[in-house]
Amino acid sequence: EADIYQTPRYLVIGTGKKITLECSQTMGHDKMYWYQQDPGMELHLIHYSYGVNSTEKGDLSSESTVSRIRTEHFPLTLESARPSHTSQYLCASSAFSGTVNYGYTFGSGTRLTVV
Amino acid sequence: AQSVTQPDIHITVSEGASLELRCNYSYGATPYLFWYVQSPGQGLQLLLKYFSGDTLVQGIKGFEAEFKRSQSSFNLRKPSVHWSDAAEYFCAVVGYSGAGSYQLTFGKGTKLSVIP
């Protein structure tokens, strides 16, 4: 049973459209992340959040933006989609207690194709 | 900053054969280590994790991994591979990245093919 949900699973959209990829988790985790993964490639961190109203950019530069208004919700938005944004986007959350990391849980991903 | 190396891009094994996927990490302190599996078009599923204690950790689906500090390794093993194990496997490390934050870093992945 998934505790972190991403919608939609698949999205094909035209160039220039605005899109929002949804990510929600029911575990009460403070920390949430967005990763981008091209087919057959490694994952790259593009955004993360350590709590409500906290967002940071990751290692890989991305034209997307994120928001964190509620603990359980971490949507990613592309204001104007381009073919170069075609990729899989994975959302994750994690729990920490002091310096102890209790692991990361990933959603099933959104496979985005921009035509 | 931490890093993860998975030396094997693609491994092919016969069904029923044993499997070992290699993972080496670079991190100055005791790392948190993970193995994830990703089936085509799917998200990542956690197989197992190491935080401390016993260096041999058991995971789901019959997988295990051994943490060897002297070799900076965390290799994944399975005694008998099933066709359903064909997938991409990612090793990952969590390390302290400064300013009170921790970061999960992935290796490039190893694609496992299983032949009947």
Short mmCIF file of N, CA, C and O in Angstrom, two decimals, chain A residues 68-115:
data_model
loop_
_atom_site.label_atom_id
_atom_site.label_comp_id
_atom_site.label_asym_id
_atom_site.label_seq_id
_atom_site.Cartn_x
_atom_site.Cartn_y
_atom_site.Cartn_z
N ARG A 68 5.23 24.37 -0.87
CA ARG A 68 4.95 23.48 0.26
C ARG A 68 4.10 24.27 1.27
O ARG A 68 4.60 24.84 2.24
N ILE A 69 2.82 24.28 0.99
CA ILE A 69 1.88 25.00 1.83
C ILE A 69 1.35 24.10 2.94
O ILE A 69 1.02 24.56 4.04
N ARG A 70 1.27 22.81 2.64
CA ARG A 70 0.85 21.83 3.64
C ARG A 70 1.91 20.75 3.74
O ARG A 70 2.58 20.44 2.76
N THR A 71 2.04 20.16 4.90
CA THR A 71 3.06 19.14 5.13
C THR A 71 2.93 17.99 4.14
O THR A 71 3.93 17.47 3.65
N GLU A 72 1.69 17.60 3.85
CA GLU A 72 1.48 16.39 3.07
C GLU A 72 1.53 16.61 1.56
O GLU A 72 1.50 15.67 0.80
N HIS A 73 1.66 17.85 1.11
CA HIS A 73 1.49 18.15 -0.31
C HIS A 73 2.71 18.92 -0.84
O HIS A 73 3.12 19.93 -0.24
N PHE A 74 3.25 18.46 -1.98
CA PHE A 74 4.48 19.06 -2.52
C PHE A 74 4.39 19.06 -4.05
O PHE A 74 5.08 18.29 -4.72
N PRO A 75 3.57 19.93 -4.62
CA PRO A 75 3.39 19.93 -6.07
C PRO A 75 4.54 20.59 -6.82
O PRO A 75 5.19 21.50 -6.31
N LEU A 76 4.75 20.13 -8.05
CA LEU A 76 5.78 20.68 -8.92
C LEU A 76 5.10 21.27 -10.15
O LEU A 76 4.23 20.63 -10.74
N THR A 77 5.50 22.48 -10.51
CA THR A 77 4.85 23.19 -11.61
C THR A 77 5.85 23.58 -12.69
O THR A 77 6.96 24.05 -12.38
N LEU A 78 5.43 23.38 -13.91
CA LEU A 78 6.16 23.91 -15.07
C LEU A 78 5.27 24.95 -15.72
O LEU A 78 4.17 24.62 -16.18
N GLU A 79 5.71 26.19 -15.76
CA GLU A 79 4.88 27.27 -16.29
C GLU A 79 4.66 27.16 -17.81
O GLU A 79 3.59 27.46 -18.32
N SER A 80 5.70 26.68 -18.49
CA SER A 80 5.61 26.56 -19.95
C SER A 80 6.42 25.33 -20.37
O SER A 80 7.64 25.40 -20.47
N ALA A 81 5.72 24.24 -20.59
CA ALA A 81 6.41 22.98 -20.87
C ALA A 81 7.11 23.02 -22.22
O ALA A 81 6.61 23.61 -23.19
N ARG A 82 8.28 22.38 -22.25
CA ARG A 82 9.07 22.25 -23.50
C ARG A 82 9.46 20.80 -23.67
O ARG A 82 9.53 20.04 -22.70
N PRO A 83 9.77 20.39 -24.92
CA PRO A 83 10.20 19.00 -25.14
C PRO A 83 11.38 18.58 -24.27
O PRO A 83 11.49 17.41 -23.89
N SER A 84 12.25 19.52 -23.91
CA SER A 84 13.40 19.18 -23.05
C SER A 84 12.97 18.79 -21.64
O SER A 84 13.78 18.25 -20.87
N HIS A 85 11.72 19.06 -21.28
CA HIS A 85 11.22 18.66 -19.96
C HIS A 85 10.71 17.22 -19.94
O HIS A 85 10.33 16.72 -18.88
N THR A 86 10.71 16.57 -21.10
CA THR A 86 10.28 15.18 -21.15
C THR A 86 11.19 14.33 -20.29
O THR A 86 12.40 14.28 -20.48
N SER A 87 10.58 13.65 -19.31
CA SER A 87 11.37 12.87 -18.36
C SER A 87 10.41 12.17 -17.40
O SER A 87 9.19 12.34 -17.50
N GLN A 88 10.99 11.40 -16.48
CA GLN A 88 10.18 10.89 -15.38
C GLN A 88 10.49 11.71 -14.14
O GLN A 88 11.66 11.98 -13.85
N TYR A 89 9.45 12.04 -13.40
CA TYR A 89 9.61 12.84 -12.18
C TYR A 89 9.15 12.00 -11.00
O TYR A 89 8.02 11.52 -10.95
N LEU A 90 10.05 11.83 -10.04
CA LEU A 90 9.78 11.01 -8.87
C LEU A 90 9.75 11.88 -7.62
O LEU A 90 10.66 12.67 -7.39
N CYS A 91 8.71 11.68 -6.84
CA CYS A 91 8.56 12.39 -5.57
C CYS A 91 8.93 11.43 -4.44
O CYS A 91 8.67 10.22 -4.53
N ALA A 92 9.52 11.96 -3.39
CA ALA A 92 9.90 11.13 -2.25
C ALA A 92 9.73 11.91 -0.97
O ALA A 92 9.68 13.15 -0.97
N SER A 93 9.63 11.19 0.13
CA SER A 93 9.61 11.84 1.44
C SER A 93 10.46 11.03 2.40
O SER A 93 10.74 9.85 2.14
N SER A 94 10.87 11.67 3.48
CA SER A 94 11.71 10.96 4.44
C SER A 94 11.44 11.47 5.84
O SER A 94 10.92 12.58 6.04
N ALA A 95 11.82 10.65 6.79
CA ALA A 95 11.65 10.99 8.19
C ALA A 95 13.00 11.00 8.87
O ALA A 95 13.81 10.10 8.66
N PHE A 96 13.25 12.02 9.65
CA PHE A 96 14.47 12.12 10.43
C PHE A 96 14.10 12.30 11.90
O PHE A 96 13.06 12.86 12.23
N SER A 97 14.97 11.82 12.75
CA SER A 97 14.84 12.13 14.16
C SER A 97 16.22 12.52 14.63
O SER A 97 17.09 11.67 14.77
N GLY A 98 16.47 13.80 14.82
CA GLY A 98 17.81 14.27 15.10
C GLY A 98 18.70 13.99 13.89
O GLY A 98 18.44 14.47 12.80
N THR A 99 19.70 13.15 14.07
CA THR A 99 20.58 12.82 12.95
C THR A 99 20.28 11.45 12.38
O THR A 99 20.98 10.97 11.51
N VAL A 100 19.24 10.81 12.84
CA VAL A 100 18.93 9.46 12.37
C VAL A 100 17.95 9.55 11.21
O VAL A 100 16.88 10.14 11.33
N ASN A 101 18.33 8.95 10.12
CA ASN A 101 17.48 8.93 8.93
C ASN A 101 16.74 7.61 8.89
O ASN A 101 17.33 6.55 8.94
N TYR A 102 15.44 7.68 8.78
CA TYR A 102 14.63 6.46 8.77
C TYR A 102 14.26 6.01 7.37
O TYR A 102 13.39 5.18 7.20
N GLY A 103 14.91 6.55 6.37
CA GLY A 103 14.70 6.06 5.03
C GLY A 103 13.80 6.95 4.20
O GLY A 103 13.13 7.84 4.70
N TYR A 104 13.83 6.71 2.94
CA TYR A 104 13.07 7.47 1.97
C TYR A 104 12.00 6.58 1.35
O TYR A 104 12.24 5.42 1.05
N THR A 105 10.84 7.15 1.13
CA THR A 105 9.76 6.46 0.43
C THR A 105 9.48 7.20 -0.86
O THR A 105 9.34 8.43 -0.85
N PHE A 106 9.41 6.45 -1.95
CA PHE A 106 9.20 7.06 -3.26
C PHE A 106 7.79 6.80 -3.77
O PHE A 106 7.20 5.75 -3.51
N GLY A 107 7.28 7.76 -4.53
CA GLY A 107 6.06 7.55 -5.27
C GLY A 107 6.34 6.76 -6.54
O GLY A 107 7.49 6.43 -6.83
N SER A 108 5.28 6.46 -7.27
CA SER A 108 5.42 5.66 -8.50
C SER A 108 5.90 6.47 -9.69
O SER A 108 6.21 5.91 -10.73
N GLY A 109 5.95 7.79 -9.55
CA GLY A 109 6.48 8.62 -10.61
C GLY A 109 5.44 9.13 -11.57
O GLY A 109 4.34 8.57 -11.69
N THR A 110 5.78 10.23 -12.22
CA THR A 110 4.98 10.76 -13.33
C THR A 110 5.87 10.80 -14.56
O THR A 110 6.94 11.41 -14.54
N ARG A 111 5.44 10.11 -15.58
CA ARG A 111 6.20 10.10 -16.83
C ARG A 111 5.61 11.19 -17.73
O ARG A 111 4.48 11.06 -18.19
N LEU A 112 6.40 12.24 -17.94
CA LEU A 112 5.94 13.40 -18.69
C LEU A 112 6.55 13.40 -20.08
O LEU A 112 7.75 13.24 -20.25
N THR A 113 5.68 13.59 -21.08
CA THR A 113 6.13 13.74 -22.45
C THR A 113 5.58 15.05 -22.99
O THR A 113 4.36 15.27 -22.96
N VAL A 114 6.46 15.91 -23.47
CA VAL A 114 6.05 17.19 -24.04
C VAL A 114 6.29 17.14 -25.54
O VAL A 114 7.41 16.90 -25.99
N VAL A 115 5.22 17.35 -26.29
CA VAL A 115 5.33 17.22 -27.75
C VAL A 115 5.22 18.59 -28.44
O VAL A 115 4.79 19.56 -27.84
#
